[in-house]
Short mmCIF file of N, CA and C in Angstrom, two decimals:
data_model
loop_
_atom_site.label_atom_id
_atom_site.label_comp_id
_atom_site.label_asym_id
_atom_site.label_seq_id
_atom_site.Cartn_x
_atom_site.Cartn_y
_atom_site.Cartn_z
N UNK V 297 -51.50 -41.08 52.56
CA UNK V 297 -52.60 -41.24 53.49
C UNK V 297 -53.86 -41.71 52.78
N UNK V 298 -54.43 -41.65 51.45
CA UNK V 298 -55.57 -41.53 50.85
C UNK V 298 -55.07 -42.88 50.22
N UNK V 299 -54.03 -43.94 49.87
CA UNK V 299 -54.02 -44.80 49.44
C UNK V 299 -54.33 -46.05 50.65
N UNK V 300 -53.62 -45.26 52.12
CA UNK V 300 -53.64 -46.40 52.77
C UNK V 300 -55.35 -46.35 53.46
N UNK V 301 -55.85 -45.15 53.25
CA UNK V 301 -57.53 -45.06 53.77
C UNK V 301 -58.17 -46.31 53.18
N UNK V 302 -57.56 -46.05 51.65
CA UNK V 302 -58.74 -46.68 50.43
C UNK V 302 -58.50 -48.57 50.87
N UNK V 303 -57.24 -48.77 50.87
CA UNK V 303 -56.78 -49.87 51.29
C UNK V 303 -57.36 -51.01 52.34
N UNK V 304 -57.42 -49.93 53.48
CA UNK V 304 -58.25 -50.23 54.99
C UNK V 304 -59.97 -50.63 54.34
N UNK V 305 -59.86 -49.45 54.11
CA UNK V 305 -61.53 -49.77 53.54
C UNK V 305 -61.93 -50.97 52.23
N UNK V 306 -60.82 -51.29 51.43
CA UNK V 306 -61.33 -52.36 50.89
C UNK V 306 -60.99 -54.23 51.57
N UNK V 307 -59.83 -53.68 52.55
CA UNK V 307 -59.59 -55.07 53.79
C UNK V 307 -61.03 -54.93 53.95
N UNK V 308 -61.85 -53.84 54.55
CA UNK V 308 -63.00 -54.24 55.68
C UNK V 308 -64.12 -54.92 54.60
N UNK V 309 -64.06 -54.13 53.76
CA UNK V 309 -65.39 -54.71 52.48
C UNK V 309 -65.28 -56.21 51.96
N UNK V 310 -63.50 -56.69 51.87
CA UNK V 310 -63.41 -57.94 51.69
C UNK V 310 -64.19 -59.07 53.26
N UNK V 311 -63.30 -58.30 54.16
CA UNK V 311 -63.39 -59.41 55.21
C UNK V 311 -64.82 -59.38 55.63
N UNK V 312 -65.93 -58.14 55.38
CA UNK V 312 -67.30 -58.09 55.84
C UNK V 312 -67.89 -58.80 54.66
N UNK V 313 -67.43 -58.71 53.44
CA UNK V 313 -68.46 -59.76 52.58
C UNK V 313 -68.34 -60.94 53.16
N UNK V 314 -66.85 -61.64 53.27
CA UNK V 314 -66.69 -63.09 53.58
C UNK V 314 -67.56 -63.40 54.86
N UNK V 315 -67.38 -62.90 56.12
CA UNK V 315 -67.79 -62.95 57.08
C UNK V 315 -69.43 -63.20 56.75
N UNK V 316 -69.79 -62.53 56.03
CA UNK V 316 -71.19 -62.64 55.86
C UNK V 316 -72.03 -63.61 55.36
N UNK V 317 -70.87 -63.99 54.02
CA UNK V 317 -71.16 -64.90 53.31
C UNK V 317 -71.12 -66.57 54.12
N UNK V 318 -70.53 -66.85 55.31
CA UNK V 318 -70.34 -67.86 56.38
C UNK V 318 -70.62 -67.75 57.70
N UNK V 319 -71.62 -66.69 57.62
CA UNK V 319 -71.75 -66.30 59.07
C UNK V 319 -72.62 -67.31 59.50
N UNK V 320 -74.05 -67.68 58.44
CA UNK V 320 -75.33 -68.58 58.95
C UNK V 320 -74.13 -69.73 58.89
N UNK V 321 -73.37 -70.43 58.26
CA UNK V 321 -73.01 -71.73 58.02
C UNK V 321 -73.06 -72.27 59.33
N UNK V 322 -73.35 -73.94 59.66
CA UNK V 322 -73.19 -74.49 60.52
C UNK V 322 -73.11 -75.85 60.02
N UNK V 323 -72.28 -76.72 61.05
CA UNK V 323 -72.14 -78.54 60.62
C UNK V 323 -72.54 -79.21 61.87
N UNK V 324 -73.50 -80.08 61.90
CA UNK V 324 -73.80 -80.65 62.67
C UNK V 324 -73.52 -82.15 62.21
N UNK V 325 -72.83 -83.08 62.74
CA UNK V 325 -72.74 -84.53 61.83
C UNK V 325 -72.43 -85.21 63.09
N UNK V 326 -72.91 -86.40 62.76
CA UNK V 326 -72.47 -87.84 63.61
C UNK V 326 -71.87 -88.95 63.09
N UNK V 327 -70.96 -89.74 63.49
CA UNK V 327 -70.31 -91.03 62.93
C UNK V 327 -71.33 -92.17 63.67
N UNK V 328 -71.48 -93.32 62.72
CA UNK V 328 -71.73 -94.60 62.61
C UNK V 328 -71.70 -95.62 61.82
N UNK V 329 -72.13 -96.73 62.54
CA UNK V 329 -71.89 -98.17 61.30
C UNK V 329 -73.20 -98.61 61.35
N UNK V 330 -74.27 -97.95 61.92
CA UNK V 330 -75.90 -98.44 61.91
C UNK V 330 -76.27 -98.08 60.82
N UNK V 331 -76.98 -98.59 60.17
CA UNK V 331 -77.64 -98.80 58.89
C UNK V 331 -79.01 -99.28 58.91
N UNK V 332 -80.06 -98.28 58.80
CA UNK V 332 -82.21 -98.91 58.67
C UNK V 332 -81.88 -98.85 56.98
N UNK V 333 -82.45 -99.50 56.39
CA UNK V 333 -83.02 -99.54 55.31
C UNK V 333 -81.44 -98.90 54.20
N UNK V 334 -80.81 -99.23 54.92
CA UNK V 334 -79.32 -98.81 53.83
C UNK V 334 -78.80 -97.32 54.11
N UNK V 335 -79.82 -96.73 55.09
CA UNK V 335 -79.08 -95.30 55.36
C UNK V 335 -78.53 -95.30 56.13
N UNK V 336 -77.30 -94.48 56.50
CA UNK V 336 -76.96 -94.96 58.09
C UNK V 336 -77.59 -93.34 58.94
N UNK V 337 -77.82 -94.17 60.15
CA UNK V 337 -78.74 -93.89 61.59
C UNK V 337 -77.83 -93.19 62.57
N UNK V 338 -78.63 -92.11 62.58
CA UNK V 338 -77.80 -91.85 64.70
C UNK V 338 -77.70 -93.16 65.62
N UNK V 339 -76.47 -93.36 66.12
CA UNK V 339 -76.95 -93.98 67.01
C UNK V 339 -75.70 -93.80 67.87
N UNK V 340 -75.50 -95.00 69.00
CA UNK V 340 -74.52 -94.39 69.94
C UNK V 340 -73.01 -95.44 69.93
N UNK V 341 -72.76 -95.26 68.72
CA UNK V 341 -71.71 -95.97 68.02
C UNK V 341 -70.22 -94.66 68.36
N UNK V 342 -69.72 -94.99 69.13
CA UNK V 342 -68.28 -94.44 69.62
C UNK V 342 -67.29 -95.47 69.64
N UNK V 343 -67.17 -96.73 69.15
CA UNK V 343 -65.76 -98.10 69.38
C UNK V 343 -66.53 -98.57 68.04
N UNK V 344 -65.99 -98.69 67.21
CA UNK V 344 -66.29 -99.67 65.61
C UNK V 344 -64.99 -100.53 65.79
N UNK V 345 -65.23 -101.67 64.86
CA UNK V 345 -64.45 -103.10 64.60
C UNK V 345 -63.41 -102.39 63.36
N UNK V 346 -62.56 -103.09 63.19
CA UNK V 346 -61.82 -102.93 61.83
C UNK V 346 -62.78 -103.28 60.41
N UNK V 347 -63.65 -103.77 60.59
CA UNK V 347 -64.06 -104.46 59.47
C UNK V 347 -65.52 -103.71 58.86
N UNK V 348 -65.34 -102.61 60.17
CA UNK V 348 -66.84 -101.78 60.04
C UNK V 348 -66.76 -100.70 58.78
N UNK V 349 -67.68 -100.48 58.23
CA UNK V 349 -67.94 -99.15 57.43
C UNK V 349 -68.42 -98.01 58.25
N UNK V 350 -67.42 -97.31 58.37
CA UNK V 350 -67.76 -95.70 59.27
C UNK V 350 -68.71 -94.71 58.50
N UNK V 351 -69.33 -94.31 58.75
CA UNK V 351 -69.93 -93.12 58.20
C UNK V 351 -69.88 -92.24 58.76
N UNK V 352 -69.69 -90.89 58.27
CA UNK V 352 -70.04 -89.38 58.77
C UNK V 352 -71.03 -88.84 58.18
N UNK V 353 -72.00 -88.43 58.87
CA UNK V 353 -73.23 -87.80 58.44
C UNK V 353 -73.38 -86.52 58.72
N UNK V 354 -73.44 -86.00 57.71
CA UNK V 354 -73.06 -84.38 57.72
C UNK V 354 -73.92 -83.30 57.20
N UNK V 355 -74.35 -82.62 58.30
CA UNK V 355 -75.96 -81.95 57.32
C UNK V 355 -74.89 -80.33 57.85
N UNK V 356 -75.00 -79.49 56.63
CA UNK V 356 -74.53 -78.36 56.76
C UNK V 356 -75.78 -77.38 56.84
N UNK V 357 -75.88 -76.94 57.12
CA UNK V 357 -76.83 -75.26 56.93
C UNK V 357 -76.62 -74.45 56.78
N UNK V 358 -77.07 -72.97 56.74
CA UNK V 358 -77.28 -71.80 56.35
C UNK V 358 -76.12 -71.10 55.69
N UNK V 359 -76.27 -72.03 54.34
CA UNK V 359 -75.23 -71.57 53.39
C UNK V 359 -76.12 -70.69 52.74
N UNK V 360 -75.38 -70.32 52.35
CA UNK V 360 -75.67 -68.69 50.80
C UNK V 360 -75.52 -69.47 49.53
N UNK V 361 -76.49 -69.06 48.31
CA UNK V 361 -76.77 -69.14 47.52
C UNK V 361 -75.33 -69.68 46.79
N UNK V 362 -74.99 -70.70 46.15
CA UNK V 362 -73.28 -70.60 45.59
C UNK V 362 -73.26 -71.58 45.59
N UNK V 363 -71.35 -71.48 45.33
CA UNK V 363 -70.80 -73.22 45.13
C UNK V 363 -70.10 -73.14 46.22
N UNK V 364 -69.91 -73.93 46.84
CA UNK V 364 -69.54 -74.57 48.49
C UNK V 364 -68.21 -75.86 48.46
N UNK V 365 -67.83 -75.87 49.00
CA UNK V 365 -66.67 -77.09 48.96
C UNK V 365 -66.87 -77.58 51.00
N UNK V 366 -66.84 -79.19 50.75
CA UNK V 366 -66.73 -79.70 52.00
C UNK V 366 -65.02 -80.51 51.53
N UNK V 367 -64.81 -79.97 52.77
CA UNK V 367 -63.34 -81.14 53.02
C UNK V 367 -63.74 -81.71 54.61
N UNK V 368 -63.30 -83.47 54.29
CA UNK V 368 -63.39 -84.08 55.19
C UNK V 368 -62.30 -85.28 55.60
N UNK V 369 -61.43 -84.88 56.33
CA UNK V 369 -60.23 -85.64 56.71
C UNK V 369 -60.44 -86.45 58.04
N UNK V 370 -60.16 -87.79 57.63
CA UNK V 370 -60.18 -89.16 58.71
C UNK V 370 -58.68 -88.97 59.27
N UNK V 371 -58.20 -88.84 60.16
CA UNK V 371 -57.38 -88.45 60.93
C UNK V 371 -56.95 -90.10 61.86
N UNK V 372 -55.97 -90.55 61.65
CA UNK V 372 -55.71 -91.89 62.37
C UNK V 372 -54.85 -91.71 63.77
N UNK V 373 -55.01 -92.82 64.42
CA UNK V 373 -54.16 -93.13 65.49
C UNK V 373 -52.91 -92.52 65.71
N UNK V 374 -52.22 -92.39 65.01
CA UNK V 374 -50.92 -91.44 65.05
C UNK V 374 -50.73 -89.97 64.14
N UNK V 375 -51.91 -89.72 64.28
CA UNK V 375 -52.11 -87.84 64.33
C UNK V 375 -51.93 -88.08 62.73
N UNK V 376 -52.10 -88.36 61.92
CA UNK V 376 -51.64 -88.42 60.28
C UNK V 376 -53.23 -88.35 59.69
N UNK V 377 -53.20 -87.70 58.54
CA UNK V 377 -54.87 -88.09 57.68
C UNK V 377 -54.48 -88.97 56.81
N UNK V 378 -55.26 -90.15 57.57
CA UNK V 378 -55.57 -91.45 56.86
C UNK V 378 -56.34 -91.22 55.25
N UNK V 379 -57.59 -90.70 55.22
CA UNK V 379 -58.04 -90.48 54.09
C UNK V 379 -58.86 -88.93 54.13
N UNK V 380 -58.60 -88.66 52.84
CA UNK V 380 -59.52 -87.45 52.52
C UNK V 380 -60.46 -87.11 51.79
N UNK V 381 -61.59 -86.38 51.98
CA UNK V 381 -62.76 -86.22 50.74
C UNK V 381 -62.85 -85.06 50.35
N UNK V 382 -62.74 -84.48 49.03
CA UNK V 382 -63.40 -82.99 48.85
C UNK V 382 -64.52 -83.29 47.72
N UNK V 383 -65.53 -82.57 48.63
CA UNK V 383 -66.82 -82.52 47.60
C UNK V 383 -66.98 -80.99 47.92
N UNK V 384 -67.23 -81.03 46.30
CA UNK V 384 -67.67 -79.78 45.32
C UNK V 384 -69.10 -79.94 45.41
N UNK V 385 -70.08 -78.82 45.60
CA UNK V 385 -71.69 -78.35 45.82
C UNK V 385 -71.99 -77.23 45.59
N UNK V 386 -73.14 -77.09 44.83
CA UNK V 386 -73.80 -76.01 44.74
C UNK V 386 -75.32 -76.17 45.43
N UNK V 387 -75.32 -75.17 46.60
CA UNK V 387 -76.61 -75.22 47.43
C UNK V 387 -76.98 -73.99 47.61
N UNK V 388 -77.69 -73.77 48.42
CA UNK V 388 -78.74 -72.76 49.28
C UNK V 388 -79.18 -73.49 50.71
N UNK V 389 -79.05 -72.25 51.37
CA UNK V 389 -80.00 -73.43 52.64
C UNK V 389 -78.87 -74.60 53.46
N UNK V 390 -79.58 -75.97 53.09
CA UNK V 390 -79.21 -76.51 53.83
C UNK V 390 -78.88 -77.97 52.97
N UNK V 391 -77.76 -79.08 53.47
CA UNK V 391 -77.64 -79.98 52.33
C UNK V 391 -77.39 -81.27 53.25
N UNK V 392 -77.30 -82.51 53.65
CA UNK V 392 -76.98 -83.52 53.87
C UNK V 392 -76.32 -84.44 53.10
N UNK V 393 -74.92 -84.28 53.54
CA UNK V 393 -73.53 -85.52 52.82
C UNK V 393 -73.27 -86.49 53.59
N UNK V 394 -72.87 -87.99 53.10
CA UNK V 394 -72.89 -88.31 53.92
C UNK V 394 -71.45 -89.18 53.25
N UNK V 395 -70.22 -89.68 53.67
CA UNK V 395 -69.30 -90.17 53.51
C UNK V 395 -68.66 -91.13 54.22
N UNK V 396 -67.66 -91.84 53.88
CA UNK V 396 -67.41 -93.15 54.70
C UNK V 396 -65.90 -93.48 55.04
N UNK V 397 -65.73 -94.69 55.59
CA UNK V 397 -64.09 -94.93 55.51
C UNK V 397 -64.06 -96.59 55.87
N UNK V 398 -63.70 -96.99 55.23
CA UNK V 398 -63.29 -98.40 55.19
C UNK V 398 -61.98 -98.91 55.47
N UNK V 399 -61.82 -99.38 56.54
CA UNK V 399 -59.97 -99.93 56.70
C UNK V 399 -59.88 -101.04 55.90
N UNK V 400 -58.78 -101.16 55.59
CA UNK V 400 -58.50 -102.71 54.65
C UNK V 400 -56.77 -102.91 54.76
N UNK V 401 -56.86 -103.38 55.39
CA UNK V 401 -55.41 -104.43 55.52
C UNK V 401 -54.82 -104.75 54.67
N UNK V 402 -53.53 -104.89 54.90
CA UNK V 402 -52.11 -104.79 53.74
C UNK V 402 -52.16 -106.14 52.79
N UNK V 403 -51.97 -106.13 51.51
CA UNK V 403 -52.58 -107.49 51.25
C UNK V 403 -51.79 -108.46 51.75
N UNK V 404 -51.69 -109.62 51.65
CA UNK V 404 -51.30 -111.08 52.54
C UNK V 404 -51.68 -111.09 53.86
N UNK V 405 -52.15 -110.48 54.32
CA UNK V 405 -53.18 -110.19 55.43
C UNK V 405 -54.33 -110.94 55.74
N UNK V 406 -55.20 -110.60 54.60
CA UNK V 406 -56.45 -110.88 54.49
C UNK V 406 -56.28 -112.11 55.46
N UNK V 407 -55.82 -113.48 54.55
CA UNK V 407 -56.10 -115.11 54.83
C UNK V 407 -55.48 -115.00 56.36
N UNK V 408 -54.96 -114.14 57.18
CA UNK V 408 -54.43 -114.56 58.73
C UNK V 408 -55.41 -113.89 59.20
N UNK V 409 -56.04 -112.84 58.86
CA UNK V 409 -57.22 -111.91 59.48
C UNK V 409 -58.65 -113.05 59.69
N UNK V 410 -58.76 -114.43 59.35
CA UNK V 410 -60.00 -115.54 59.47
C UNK V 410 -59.34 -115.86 61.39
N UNK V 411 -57.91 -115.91 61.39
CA UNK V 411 -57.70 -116.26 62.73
C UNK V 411 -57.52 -115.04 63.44
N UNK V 412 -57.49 -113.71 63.38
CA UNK V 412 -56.82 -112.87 64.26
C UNK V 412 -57.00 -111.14 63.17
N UNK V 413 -58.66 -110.95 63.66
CA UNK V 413 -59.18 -109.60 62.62
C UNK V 413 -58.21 -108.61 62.55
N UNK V 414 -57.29 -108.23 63.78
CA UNK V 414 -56.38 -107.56 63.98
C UNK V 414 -54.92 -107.67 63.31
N UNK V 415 -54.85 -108.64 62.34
CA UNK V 415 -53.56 -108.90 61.96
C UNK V 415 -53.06 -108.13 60.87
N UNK V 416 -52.61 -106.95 60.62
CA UNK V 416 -52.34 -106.21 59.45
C UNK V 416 -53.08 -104.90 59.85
N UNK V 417 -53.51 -105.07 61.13
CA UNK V 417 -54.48 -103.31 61.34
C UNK V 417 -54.00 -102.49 62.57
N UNK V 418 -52.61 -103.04 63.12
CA UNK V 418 -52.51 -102.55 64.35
C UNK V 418 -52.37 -100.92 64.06
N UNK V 419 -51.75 -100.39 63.06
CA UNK V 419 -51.58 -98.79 62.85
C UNK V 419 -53.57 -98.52 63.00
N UNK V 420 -54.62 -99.00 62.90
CA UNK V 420 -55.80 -98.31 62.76
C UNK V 420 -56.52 -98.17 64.20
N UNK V 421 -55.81 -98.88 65.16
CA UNK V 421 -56.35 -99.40 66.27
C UNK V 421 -56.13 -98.42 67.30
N UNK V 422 -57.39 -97.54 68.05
CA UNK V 422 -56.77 -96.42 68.71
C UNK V 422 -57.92 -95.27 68.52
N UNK V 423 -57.82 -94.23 68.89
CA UNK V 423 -58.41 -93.30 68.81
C UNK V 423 -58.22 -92.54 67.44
N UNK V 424 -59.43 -92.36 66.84
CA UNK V 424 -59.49 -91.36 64.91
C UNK V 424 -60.05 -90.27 65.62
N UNK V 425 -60.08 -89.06 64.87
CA UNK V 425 -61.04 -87.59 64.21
C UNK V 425 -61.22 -88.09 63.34
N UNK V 426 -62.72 -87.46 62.76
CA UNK V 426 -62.97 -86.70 61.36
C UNK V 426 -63.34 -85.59 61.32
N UNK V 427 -62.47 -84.42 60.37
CA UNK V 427 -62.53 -83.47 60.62
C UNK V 427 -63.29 -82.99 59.34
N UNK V 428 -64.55 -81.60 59.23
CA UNK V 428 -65.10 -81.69 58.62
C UNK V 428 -65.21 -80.11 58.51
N UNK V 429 -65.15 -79.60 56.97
CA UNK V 429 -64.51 -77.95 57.34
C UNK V 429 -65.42 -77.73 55.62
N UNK V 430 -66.22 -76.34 56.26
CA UNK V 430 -67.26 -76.52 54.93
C UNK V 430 -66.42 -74.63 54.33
N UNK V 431 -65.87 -74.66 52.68
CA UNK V 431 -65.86 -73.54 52.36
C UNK V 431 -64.65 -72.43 53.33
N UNK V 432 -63.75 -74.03 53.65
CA UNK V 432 -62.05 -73.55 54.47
C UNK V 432 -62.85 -72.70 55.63
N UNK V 433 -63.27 -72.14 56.02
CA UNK V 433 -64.12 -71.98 57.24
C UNK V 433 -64.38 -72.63 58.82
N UNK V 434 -65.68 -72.85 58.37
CA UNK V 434 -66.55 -73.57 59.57
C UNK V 434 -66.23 -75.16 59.49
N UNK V 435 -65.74 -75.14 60.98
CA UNK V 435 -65.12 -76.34 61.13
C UNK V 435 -65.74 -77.24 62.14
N UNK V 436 -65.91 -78.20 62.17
CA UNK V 436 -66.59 -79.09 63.62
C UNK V 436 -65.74 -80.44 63.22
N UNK V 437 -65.76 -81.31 63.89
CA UNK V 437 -64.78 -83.00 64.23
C UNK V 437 -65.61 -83.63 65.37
N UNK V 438 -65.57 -85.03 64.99
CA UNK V 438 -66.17 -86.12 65.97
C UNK V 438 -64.91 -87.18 66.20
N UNK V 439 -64.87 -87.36 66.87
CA UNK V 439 -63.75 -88.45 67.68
C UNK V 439 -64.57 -89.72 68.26
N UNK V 440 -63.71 -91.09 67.53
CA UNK V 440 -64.06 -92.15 67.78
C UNK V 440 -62.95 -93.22 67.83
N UNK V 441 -63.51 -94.61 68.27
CA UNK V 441 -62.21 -95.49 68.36
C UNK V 441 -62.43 -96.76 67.70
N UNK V 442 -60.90 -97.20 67.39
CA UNK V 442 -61.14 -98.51 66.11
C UNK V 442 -60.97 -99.33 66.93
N UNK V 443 -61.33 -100.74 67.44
CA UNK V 443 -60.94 -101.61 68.21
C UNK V 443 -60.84 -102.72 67.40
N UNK V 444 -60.40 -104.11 67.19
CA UNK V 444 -60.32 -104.77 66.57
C UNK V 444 -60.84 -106.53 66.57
#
């Protein structure tokens, strides 16, 4: 009885530190291909071209003092992760990442893509996620579409 007390009580001490330690966390981010002055911009970019540079803009908050890990998976047209990012951080507070995804067509492609942008991209064409999960945790995703 006194092993499984001690037991219970160090589950709760684990799961109340963690909890605590991610409780402030939050992700607020938007995707685009707008760009002022080389940064990219909110704007109301939901259908990008094949040829676009996507961005996810990703401001996390009310992290705790530490080292932090963002994972961020581009999720394609047929439910698969196209590409993945893990960035390693040490913050406080609050941080702004911002990451990208570039499609690029199979090579011998390219020279038929001058007549027909779509030629070598039909797997990209369709509805993406990016899914964006700070410290295996706190999770948020934006959904957008590749048209060609």
């Amino acid at each position: 009885m006194g092993r499984l007390l001690y037991l219970c009580l160090y589950v709760l001490i684990v799961l109340a530190g963690s909890n605590t330690a991610l409780a402030g966390a939050q992700i607020e981010a938007f995707v685009t291909a707008s760009l002022v002055d080389g940064r990219p911009v909110t704007a109301n970019d939901r259908v990008f071209r094949c040829s676009d540079k996507i961005y996810a803009v990703i401001n996390v908050s009310g992290l705790t003092d530490g080292d932090h890990v963002l994972n961020v998976d581009w999720i394609d047209p047929s439910g698969k992760r196209q590409e993945q990012t893990v960035y390693e951080f040490y913050s406080s507070g609050s941080i702004r990442i911002t990451v990208w995804l570039k499609l690029h067509a199979p090579s011998g492609a390219s020279l038929l893509s001058a007549f027909n942008p779509a030629i070598g991209m039909g797997a990209f064409i369709g509805p993406w996620e990016v899914r964006m999960t700070v410290d295996q945790s706190t999770t948020t995703h934006r959904n957008f579409e590749v048209l060609c």
